[in-house]
Amino acid sequence: MATIGADRSLEQASISSQNLPLVRRLEAVGFRAWPAASVQYDGSWQVRLTAGHPSNRLNSIVPLDPSDHRDVEIRLEKASRKFEAYGRAAVVRQTPLASPVLIELLSAQNWTRFDETVVMTCDLIEAALPDTLDHLPTHDVGRFVDANLTVERAPLSLKPALAEIISAIKPPSGLFMIENAVEGPLATVLCVQDNDLAGIMSLSVCETRRREGLGTEILTSALRWARMRSARSAWLQVKLSNRPAIALYERLGFRDAYHYCYWQRETR
């Protein structure tokens, strides 16, 4: 499995290096689809922080220009202090837009690399989706948040922060749920339509009901909803270690666009 992951990483590094405009666009829509509470810039570096939620996507230093490595050591230390003020370990998100000079510095300073993730895209025009919309989106953010936390078995203490994040999403969003009266919430997904791109966020299926087609059912509903609203492409992010999810997405026509990972330095 490790060899397969390594081979895939090398392949995607080659693909993404030739398609930086796509990476830049997907990074931009990703920021809008999952907005951080605080965003500051240092040159092309984006420093994202959200006190009430632990998500690394909401709490990381994100370099956005491979050529931006001036005073890299000083800037990294400055950005890291912002995390220390929150009582958190500094985290750097490495995409194909990160400078190799910065990555060499992280390695030299013994930062730890973790959570390799693949960003995948799908042509919605060509995708084989159901003719009918099996599930309609809800506009009740509180109800969706409750369902999502239940399905993911996440702490209920995250409810205020998650509700605030979803309410802050500016592009049109579809909140999809599958539930029944006996078992309660079974699956959730958030679909964010940003012009012709549809982002799939927070796809979750109840642990006791996986491998029953619920993931396909709710995902295809979200994708069809987005296509009906004139979205032409869809994107999503999934950890490289989550092979069952990747297999599901590939069956629906998703293909690798690029990879990213995180680097972390422990708090001092």
PDB file of C-alpha atoms in Angstrom:
ATOM      1  CA  MET A   1       0.000   0.000   0.000  1.00  0.00           C
ATOM      2  CA  ALA A   2       2.850   2.401   0.818  1.00  0.00           C
ATOM      3  CA  THR A   3       4.417   1.719  -2.594  1.00  0.00           C
ATOM      4  CA  ILE A   4       1.142   2.443  -4.357  1.00  0.00           C
ATOM      5  CA  GLY A   5       0.783   5.712  -2.460  1.00  0.00           C
ATOM      6  CA  ALA A   6       4.346   6.722  -3.307  1.00  0.00           C
ATOM      7  CA  ASP A   7       3.863   5.936  -6.996  1.00  0.00           C
ATOM      8  CA  ARG A   8       0.648   7.934  -7.025  1.00  0.00           C
ATOM      9  CA  SER A   9       2.380  10.888  -5.333  1.00  0.00           C
ATOM     10  CA  LEU A  10       5.130  10.978  -7.976  1.00  0.00           C
ATOM     11  CA  GLU A  11       2.601  10.766 -10.780  1.00  0.00           C
ATOM     12  CA  GLN A  12       0.495  13.608  -9.404  1.00  0.00           C
ATOM     13  CA  ALA A  13       3.526  15.792  -8.745  1.00  0.00           C
ATOM     14  CA  SER A  14       4.247  15.573 -12.462  1.00  0.00           C
ATOM     15  CA  ILE A  15       0.641  16.379 -13.429  1.00  0.00           C
ATOM     16  CA  SER A  16       0.201  19.308 -11.050  1.00  0.00           C
ATOM     17  CA  SER A  17       3.525  20.920 -11.987  1.00  0.00           C
ATOM     18  CA  GLN A  18       2.165  21.365 -15.504  1.00  0.00           C
ATOM     19  CA  ASN A  19      -1.220  22.753 -14.400  1.00  0.00           C
ATOM     20  CA  LEU A  20      -0.576  25.445 -11.811  1.00  0.00           C
ATOM     21  CA  PRO A  21      -3.449  27.655 -13.071  1.00  0.00           C
ATOM     22  CA  LEU A  22      -5.899  24.864 -12.161  1.00  0.00           C
ATOM     23  CA  VAL A  23      -4.259  24.471  -8.758  1.00  0.00           C
ATOM     24  CA  ARG A  24      -4.559  28.220  -8.131  1.00  0.00           C
ATOM     25  CA  ARG A  25      -8.211  28.242  -9.102  1.00  0.00           C
ATOM     26  CA  LEU A  26      -9.118  25.229  -6.978  1.00  0.00           C
ATOM     27  CA  GLU A  27      -7.231  26.679  -4.020  1.00  0.00           C
ATOM     28  CA  ALA A  28      -9.185  29.923  -4.376  1.00  0.00           C
ATOM     29  CA  VAL A  29     -12.588  28.258  -4.521  1.00  0.00           C
ATOM     30  CA  GLY A  30     -11.550  25.992  -1.655  1.00  0.00           C
ATOM     31  CA  PHE A  31     -10.901  29.019   0.553  1.00  0.00           C
ATOM     32  CA  ARG A  32     -14.358  30.392  -0.266  1.00  0.00           C
ATOM     33  CA  ALA A  33     -16.006  27.020   0.300  1.00  0.00           C
ATOM     34  CA  TRP A  34     -14.472  26.591   3.777  1.00  0.00           C
ATOM     35  CA  PRO A  35     -13.853  30.122   5.091  1.00  0.00           C
ATOM     36  CA  ALA A  36     -11.521  30.725   8.030  1.00  0.00           C
ATOM     37  CA  ALA A  37     -12.481  33.208  10.738  1.00  0.00           C
ATOM     38  CA  SER A  38      -9.199  35.132  10.376  1.00  0.00           C
ATOM     39  CA  VAL A  39      -7.132  35.458   7.196  1.00  0.00           C
ATOM     40  CA  GLN A  40      -3.904  37.468   7.057  1.00  0.00           C
ATOM     41  CA  TYR A  41      -1.349  37.779   4.264  1.00  0.00           C
ATOM     42  CA  ASP A  42       2.432  37.926   4.276  1.00  0.00           C
ATOM     43  CA  GLY A  43       3.376  38.361   0.645  1.00  0.00           C
ATOM     44  CA  SER A  44       1.634  35.453  -1.104  1.00  0.00           C
ATOM     45  CA  TRP A  45       1.379  33.418   2.098  1.00  0.00           C
ATOM     46  CA  GLN A  46      -2.103  33.143   3.559  1.00  0.00           C
ATOM     47  CA  VAL A  47      -2.290  32.639   7.326  1.00  0.00           C
ATOM     48  CA  ARG A  48      -5.655  31.097   8.205  1.00  0.00           C
ATOM     49  CA  LEU A  49      -6.858  30.788  11.806  1.00  0.00           C
ATOM     50  CA  THR A  50     -10.185  29.767  13.333  1.00  0.00           C
ATOM     51  CA  ALA A  51     -10.204  29.637  17.121  1.00  0.00           C
ATOM     52  CA  GLY A  52     -13.346  27.540  17.530  1.00  0.00           C
ATOM     53  CA  HIS A  53     -12.605  24.724  15.068  1.00  0.00           C
ATOM     54  CA  PRO A  54      -9.572  22.386  14.822  1.00  0.00           C
ATOM     55  CA  SER A  55      -9.674  21.767  11.056  1.00  0.00           C
ATOM     56  CA  ASN A  56      -6.225  22.116   9.486  1.00  0.00           C
ATOM     57  CA  ARG A  57      -7.812  23.683   6.416  1.00  0.00           C
ATOM     58  CA  LEU A  58      -8.980  26.489   8.710  1.00  0.00           C
ATOM     59  CA  ASN A  59      -5.757  26.705  10.681  1.00  0.00           C
ATOM     60  CA  SER A  60      -2.664  26.703   8.484  1.00  0.00           C
ATOM     61  CA  ILE A  61      -0.055  28.771   6.677  1.00  0.00           C
ATOM     62  CA  VAL A  62      -0.732  28.394   2.946  1.00  0.00           C
ATOM     63  CA  PRO A  63       1.966  29.543   0.476  1.00  0.00           C
ATOM     64  CA  LEU A  64       0.458  30.482  -2.886  1.00  0.00           C
ATOM     65  CA  ASP A  65       3.473  31.274  -5.109  1.00  0.00           C
ATOM     66  CA  PRO A  66       6.365  28.849  -5.755  1.00  0.00           C
ATOM     67  CA  SER A  67       8.729  31.784  -6.357  1.00  0.00           C
ATOM     68  CA  ASP A  68       7.926  33.562  -3.078  1.00  0.00           C
ATOM     69  CA  HIS A  69      10.737  32.590  -0.714  1.00  0.00           C
ATOM     70  CA  ARG A  70      12.262  35.923   0.272  1.00  0.00           C
ATOM     71  CA  ASP A  71      13.214  36.015   4.002  1.00  0.00           C
ATOM     72  CA  VAL A  72      11.546  32.629   4.316  1.00  0.00           C
ATOM     73  CA  GLU A  73      12.968  31.772   7.732  1.00  0.00           C
ATOM     74  CA  ILE A  74      11.971  35.086   9.302  1.00  0.00           C
ATOM     75  CA  ARG A  75       8.468  34.951   7.823  1.00  0.00           C
ATOM     76  CA  LEU A  76       7.926  31.372   8.934  1.00  0.00           C
ATOM     77  CA  GLU A  77       8.861  32.298  12.497  1.00  0.00           C
ATOM     78  CA  LYS A  78       6.560  35.330  12.402  1.00  0.00           C
ATOM     79  CA  ALA A  79       3.613  33.283  11.106  1.00  0.00           C
ATOM     80  CA  SER A  80       4.289  30.551  13.660  1.00  0.00           C
ATOM     81  CA  ARG A  81       3.973  33.050  16.487  1.00  0.00           C
ATOM     82  CA  LYS A  82       0.410  33.761  15.399  1.00  0.00           C
ATOM     83  CA  PHE A  83      -0.421  30.110  16.055  1.00  0.00           C
ATOM     84  CA  GLU A  84       1.335  30.195  19.402  1.00  0.00           C
ATOM     85  CA  ALA A  85      -0.926  33.108  20.374  1.00  0.00           C
ATOM     86  CA  TYR A  86      -3.856  30.733  19.806  1.00  0.00           C
ATOM     87  CA  GLY A  87      -2.142  28.023  21.869  1.00  0.00           C
ATOM     88  CA  ARG A  88      -1.666  25.850  18.793  1.00  0.00           C
ATOM     89  CA  ALA A  89       1.169  24.212  16.950  1.00  0.00           C
ATOM     90  CA  ALA A  90       2.030  25.987  13.719  1.00  0.00           C
ATOM     91  CA  VAL A  91       0.877  24.131  10.579  1.00  0.00           C
ATOM     92  CA  VAL A  92       2.008  24.680   6.984  1.00  0.00           C
ATOM     93  CA  ARG A  93      -0.087  23.426   4.075  1.00  0.00           C
ATOM     94  CA  GLN A  94       2.101  22.277   1.178  1.00  0.00           C
ATOM     95  CA  THR A  95       0.490  22.377  -2.256  1.00  0.00           C
ATOM     96  CA  PRO A  96       2.233  22.618  -5.660  1.00  0.00           C
ATOM     97  CA  LEU A  97       2.160  26.397  -5.025  1.00  0.00           C
ATOM     98  CA  ALA A  98       4.618  26.156  -2.109  1.00  0.00           C
ATOM     99  CA  SER A  99       8.226  27.210  -2.670  1.00  0.00           C
ATOM    100  CA  PRO A 100      10.750  24.330  -2.591  1.00  0.00           C
ATOM    101  CA  VAL A 101      12.938  26.618  -0.476  1.00  0.00           C
ATOM    102  CA  LEU A 102      10.249  26.699   2.231  1.00  0.00           C
ATOM    103  CA  ILE A 103       9.800  22.922   2.133  1.00  0.00           C
ATOM    104  CA  GLU A 104      13.557  22.402   2.500  1.00  0.00           C
ATOM    105  CA  LEU A 105      13.508  24.715   5.517  1.00  0.00           C
ATOM    106  CA  LEU A 106      10.644  22.787   7.133  1.00  0.00           C
ATOM    107  CA  SER A 107      12.540  19.546   6.685  1.00  0.00           C
ATOM    108  CA  ALA A 108      15.766  21.052   8.028  1.00  0.00           C
ATOM    109  CA  GLN A 109      13.954  22.352  11.106  1.00  0.00           C
ATOM    110  CA  ASN A 110      12.477  18.882  11.751  1.00  0.00           C
ATOM    111  CA  TRP A 111       8.862  19.767  11.099  1.00  0.00           C
ATOM    112  CA  THR A 112       6.661  16.677  10.739  1.00  0.00           C
ATOM    113  CA  ARG A 113       4.831  15.947   7.479  1.00  0.00           C
ATOM    114  CA  PHE A 114       1.350  14.392   7.734  1.00  0.00           C
ATOM    115  CA  ASP A 115      -2.092  13.923   6.156  1.00  0.00           C
ATOM    116  CA  GLU A 116      -1.377  13.652   2.440  1.00  0.00           C
ATOM    117  CA  THR A 117      -4.557  14.558   0.600  1.00  0.00           C
ATOM    118  CA  VAL A 118      -5.606  14.324  -3.034  1.00  0.00           C
ATOM    119  CA  VAL A 119      -7.761  16.949  -4.755  1.00  0.00           C
ATOM    120  CA  MET A 120      -9.955  15.339  -7.401  1.00  0.00           C
ATOM    121  CA  THR A 121     -12.081  16.828 -10.179  1.00  0.00           C
ATOM    122  CA  CYS A 122     -14.959  15.546 -12.286  1.00  0.00           C
ATOM    123  CA  ASP A 123     -16.518  16.720 -15.554  1.00  0.00           C
ATOM    124  CA  LEU A 124     -20.186  17.131 -14.593  1.00  0.00           C
ATOM    125  CA  ILE A 125     -21.294  17.474 -18.195  1.00  0.00           C
ATOM    126  CA  GLU A 126     -20.122  13.926 -18.940  1.00  0.00           C
ATOM    127  CA  ALA A 127     -20.859  12.393 -15.519  1.00  0.00           C
ATOM    128  CA  ALA A 128     -23.483   9.627 -15.413  1.00  0.00           C
ATOM    129  CA  LEU A 129     -25.879  10.884 -12.740  1.00  0.00           C
ATOM    130  CA  PRO A 130     -29.444   9.842 -11.861  1.00  0.00           C
ATOM    131  CA  ASP A 131     -32.239  11.467 -13.876  1.00  0.00           C
ATOM    132  CA  THR A 132     -34.063  12.505 -10.703  1.00  0.00           C
ATOM    133  CA  LEU A 133     -32.963  14.388  -7.607  1.00  0.00           C
ATOM    134  CA  ASP A 134     -33.465  11.815  -4.840  1.00  0.00           C
ATOM    135  CA  HIS A 135     -32.686  14.255  -2.020  1.00  0.00           C
ATOM    136  CA  LEU A 136     -33.384  17.970  -1.838  1.00  0.00           C
ATOM    137  CA  PRO A 137     -31.061  20.288   0.074  1.00  0.00           C
ATOM    138  CA  THR A 138     -32.178  21.819   3.362  1.00  0.00           C
ATOM    139  CA  HIS A 139     -31.707  25.467   4.295  1.00  0.00           C
ATOM    140  CA  ASP A 140     -31.669  24.678   8.011  1.00  0.00           C
ATOM    141  CA  VAL A 141     -28.019  25.125   8.984  1.00  0.00           C
ATOM    142  CA  GLY A 142     -28.584  24.059  12.597  1.00  0.00           C
ATOM    143  CA  ARG A 143     -30.282  20.833  11.576  1.00  0.00           C
ATOM    144  CA  PHE A 144     -27.547  20.018   9.078  1.00  0.00           C
ATOM    145  CA  VAL A 145     -24.797  20.714  11.619  1.00  0.00           C
ATOM    146  CA  ASP A 146     -26.477  18.454  14.172  1.00  0.00           C
ATOM    147  CA  ALA A 147     -26.746  15.687  11.569  1.00  0.00           C
ATOM    148  CA  ASN A 148     -23.139  16.082  10.404  1.00  0.00           C
ATOM    149  CA  LEU A 149     -21.725  15.978  13.935  1.00  0.00           C
ATOM    150  CA  THR A 150     -23.846  12.920  14.731  1.00  0.00           C
ATOM    151  CA  VAL A 151     -22.750  11.030  11.617  1.00  0.00           C
ATOM    152  CA  GLU A 152     -19.086  11.897  12.151  1.00  0.00           C
ATOM    153  CA  ARG A 153     -19.330  11.220  15.899  1.00  0.00           C
ATOM    154  CA  ALA A 154     -17.741  14.601  16.474  1.00  0.00           C
ATOM    155  CA  PRO A 155     -17.996  16.549  19.745  1.00  0.00           C
ATOM    156  CA  LEU A 156     -21.181  18.602  20.059  1.00  0.00           C
ATOM    157  CA  SER A 157     -18.994  21.432  21.350  1.00  0.00           C
ATOM    158  CA  LEU A 158     -18.039  22.075  17.704  1.00  0.00           C
ATOM    159  CA  LYS A 159     -21.607  23.020  16.781  1.00  0.00           C
ATOM    160  CA  PRO A 160     -21.281  26.834  17.190  1.00  0.00           C
ATOM    161  CA  ALA A 161     -18.039  26.985  15.178  1.00  0.00           C
ATOM    162  CA  LEU A 162     -19.296  24.671  12.422  1.00  0.00           C
ATOM    163  CA  ALA A 163     -22.562  26.599  12.136  1.00  0.00           C
ATOM    164  CA  GLU A 164     -20.588  29.840  11.886  1.00  0.00           C
ATOM    165  CA  ILE A 165     -18.328  28.412   9.160  1.00  0.00           C
ATOM    166  CA  ILE A 166     -21.243  27.172   7.054  1.00  0.00           C
ATOM    167  CA  SER A 167     -23.181  30.418   7.542  1.00  0.00           C
ATOM    168  CA  ALA A 168     -20.125  32.372   6.364  1.00  0.00           C
ATOM    169  CA  ILE A 169     -19.957  30.543   3.006  1.00  0.00           C
ATOM    170  CA  LYS A 170     -20.825  33.165   0.392  1.00  0.00           C
ATOM    171  CA  PRO A 171     -21.373  31.056  -2.769  1.00  0.00           C
ATOM    172  CA  PRO A 172     -24.698  29.174  -3.022  1.00  0.00           C
ATOM    173  CA  SER A 173     -24.646  25.999  -0.925  1.00  0.00           C
ATOM    174  CA  GLY A 174     -26.700  22.824  -0.769  1.00  0.00           C
ATOM    175  CA  LEU A 175     -26.960  21.031   2.581  1.00  0.00           C
ATOM    176  CA  PHE A 176     -27.888  17.394   1.955  1.00  0.00           C
ATOM    177  CA  MET A 177     -28.899  14.753   4.502  1.00  0.00           C
ATOM    178  CA  ILE A 178     -30.178  11.187   4.551  1.00  0.00           C
ATOM    179  CA  GLU A 179     -32.009  10.260   7.750  1.00  0.00           C
ATOM    180  CA  ASN A 180     -34.830   8.079   9.013  1.00  0.00           C
ATOM    181  CA  ALA A 181     -37.105   8.174  12.034  1.00  0.00           C
ATOM    182  CA  VAL A 182     -35.520   5.141  13.699  1.00  0.00           C
ATOM    183  CA  GLU A 183     -31.772   5.645  13.223  1.00  0.00           C
ATOM    184  CA  GLY A 184     -31.648   9.408  12.766  1.00  0.00           C
ATOM    185  CA  PRO A 185     -28.994  10.943  10.470  1.00  0.00           C
ATOM    186  CA  LEU A 186     -27.254   8.432   8.191  1.00  0.00           C
ATOM    187  CA  ALA A 187     -25.292  10.580   5.727  1.00  0.00           C
ATOM    188  CA  THR A 188     -24.507  14.231   5.041  1.00  0.00           C
ATOM    189  CA  VAL A 189     -22.754  16.278   2.395  1.00  0.00           C
ATOM    190  CA  LEU A 190     -22.249  19.973   1.731  1.00  0.00           C
ATOM    191  CA  CYS A 191     -22.073  21.137  -1.882  1.00  0.00           C
ATOM    192  CA  VAL A 192     -20.777  24.656  -2.588  1.00  0.00           C
ATOM    193  CA  GLN A 193     -21.382  26.016  -6.084  1.00  0.00           C
ATOM    194  CA  ASP A 194     -18.892  28.709  -7.070  1.00  0.00           C
ATOM    195  CA  ASN A 195     -19.860  29.777 -10.602  1.00  0.00           C
ATOM    196  CA  ASP A 196     -19.122  26.754 -12.838  1.00  0.00           C
ATOM    197  CA  LEU A 197     -17.353  24.773 -10.069  1.00  0.00           C
ATOM    198  CA  ALA A 198     -19.078  22.668  -7.419  1.00  0.00           C
ATOM    199  CA  GLY A 199     -17.139  21.769  -4.289  1.00  0.00           C
ATOM    200  CA  ILE A 200     -18.025  18.674  -2.279  1.00  0.00           C
ATOM    201  CA  MET A 201     -17.376  19.160   1.430  1.00  0.00           C
ATOM    202  CA  SER A 202     -17.966  17.094   4.569  1.00  0.00           C
ATOM    203  CA  LEU A 203     -19.245  13.908   2.920  1.00  0.00           C
ATOM    204  CA  SER A 204     -19.933  11.553   5.814  1.00  0.00           C
ATOM    205  CA  VAL A 205     -21.751   8.226   6.182  1.00  0.00           C
ATOM    206  CA  CYS A 206     -22.751   6.641   9.479  1.00  0.00           C
ATOM    207  CA  GLU A 207     -20.123   4.057  10.434  1.00  0.00           C
ATOM    208  CA  THR A 208     -22.715   1.285  10.879  1.00  0.00           C
ATOM    209  CA  ARG A 209     -24.273   1.910   7.452  1.00  0.00           C
ATOM    210  CA  ARG A 210     -21.248   2.100   5.195  1.00  0.00           C
ATOM    211  CA  ARG A 211     -20.896   0.009   2.023  1.00  0.00           C
ATOM    212  CA  GLU A 212     -24.674   0.165   1.494  1.00  0.00           C
ATOM    213  CA  GLY A 213     -24.669   2.799  -1.254  1.00  0.00           C
ATOM    214  CA  LEU A 214     -25.606   5.761   0.942  1.00  0.00           C
ATOM    215  CA  GLY A 215     -22.445   7.645  -0.008  1.00  0.00           C
ATOM    216  CA  THR A 216     -23.179   7.246  -3.708  1.00  0.00           C
ATOM    217  CA  GLU A 217     -26.828   8.165  -3.171  1.00  0.00           C
ATOM    218  CA  ILE A 218     -26.195  11.443  -1.377  1.00  0.00           C
ATOM    219  CA  LEU A 219     -23.167  12.426  -3.458  1.00  0.00           C
ATOM    220  CA  THR A 220     -24.977  11.961  -6.778  1.00  0.00           C
ATOM    221  CA  SER A 221     -27.885  14.042  -5.459  1.00  0.00           C
ATOM    222  CA  ALA A 222     -25.500  16.869  -4.605  1.00  0.00           C
ATOM    223  CA  LEU A 223     -23.747  16.642  -7.968  1.00  0.00           C
ATOM    224  CA  ARG A 224     -27.008  16.599  -9.904  1.00  0.00           C
ATOM    225  CA  TRP A 225     -28.220  19.618  -7.906  1.00  0.00           C
ATOM    226  CA  ALA A 226     -25.033  21.466  -8.849  1.00  0.00           C
ATOM    227  CA  ARG A 227     -25.321  20.472 -12.510  1.00  0.00           C
ATOM    228  CA  MET A 228     -28.932  21.689 -12.608  1.00  0.00           C
ATOM    229  CA  ARG A 229     -27.573  25.024 -11.387  1.00  0.00           C
ATOM    230  CA  SER A 230     -25.121  25.152 -14.340  1.00  0.00           C
ATOM    231  CA  ALA A 231     -21.995  23.827 -12.622  1.00  0.00           C
ATOM    232  CA  ARG A 232     -19.731  22.190 -15.196  1.00  0.00           C
ATOM    233  CA  SER A 233     -17.059  20.646 -12.960  1.00  0.00           C
ATOM    234  CA  ALA A 234     -16.910  19.285  -9.426  1.00  0.00           C
ATOM    235  CA  TRP A 235     -13.990  19.036  -7.019  1.00  0.00           C
ATOM    236  CA  LEU A 236     -13.352  17.457  -3.662  1.00  0.00           C
ATOM    237  CA  GLN A 237     -10.544  16.654  -1.240  1.00  0.00           C
ATOM    238  CA  VAL A 238      -9.900  13.251   0.313  1.00  0.00           C
ATOM    239  CA  LYS A 239      -7.048  11.787   2.344  1.00  0.00           C
ATOM    240  CA  LEU A 240      -4.839   9.531   0.245  1.00  0.00           C
ATOM    241  CA  SER A 241      -5.197   6.793   2.884  1.00  0.00           C
ATOM    242  CA  ASN A 242      -8.993   6.671   2.423  1.00  0.00           C
ATOM    243  CA  ARG A 243      -8.987   4.092  -0.353  1.00  0.00           C
ATOM    244  CA  PRO A 244     -12.721   3.194  -0.191  1.00  0.00           C
ATOM    245  CA  ALA A 245     -13.723   6.844  -0.659  1.00  0.00           C
ATOM    246  CA  ILE A 246     -11.259   7.322  -3.525  1.00  0.00           C
ATOM    247  CA  ALA A 247     -12.657   4.206  -5.228  1.00  0.00           C
ATOM    248  CA  LEU A 248     -16.189   5.639  -4.919  1.00  0.00           C
ATOM    249  CA  TYR A 249     -15.148   8.966  -6.419  1.00  0.00           C
ATOM    250  CA  GLU A 250     -13.293   7.298  -9.269  1.00  0.00           C
ATOM    251  CA  ARG A 251     -16.402   5.265 -10.145  1.00  0.00           C
ATOM    252  CA  LEU A 252     -18.293   8.546 -10.514  1.00  0.00           C
ATOM    253  CA  GLY A 253     -15.625   9.978 -12.829  1.00  0.00           C
ATOM    254  CA  PHE A 254     -13.378  11.917 -10.448  1.00  0.00           C
ATOM    255  CA  ARG A 255      -9.685  12.032 -11.325  1.00  0.00           C
ATOM    256  CA  ASP A 256      -6.603  13.323  -9.490  1.00  0.00           C
ATOM    257  CA  ALA A 257      -5.764  16.999  -9.983  1.00  0.00           C
ATOM    258  CA  TYR A 258      -3.002  17.488  -7.387  1.00  0.00           C
ATOM    259  CA  HIS A 259      -1.888  16.527  -3.904  1.00  0.00           C
ATOM    260  CA  TYR A 260      -1.220  18.507  -0.775  1.00  0.00           C
ATOM    261  CA  CYS A 261      -0.032  17.698   2.732  1.00  0.00           C
ATOM    262  CA  TYR A 262       0.631  19.425   6.042  1.00  0.00           C
ATOM    263  CA  TRP A 263       3.757  20.091   8.085  1.00  0.00           C
ATOM    264  CA  GLN A 264       3.565  20.707  11.814  1.00  0.00           C
ATOM    265  CA  ARG A 265       5.891  22.059  14.451  1.00  0.00           C
ATOM    266  CA  GLU A 266       5.082  21.248  18.058  1.00  0.00           C
ATOM    267  CA  THR A 267       4.249  24.126  20.384  1.00  0.00           C
ATOM    268  CA  ARG A 268       7.148  25.277  22.520  1.00  0.00           C
TER     269      ARG A 268
END
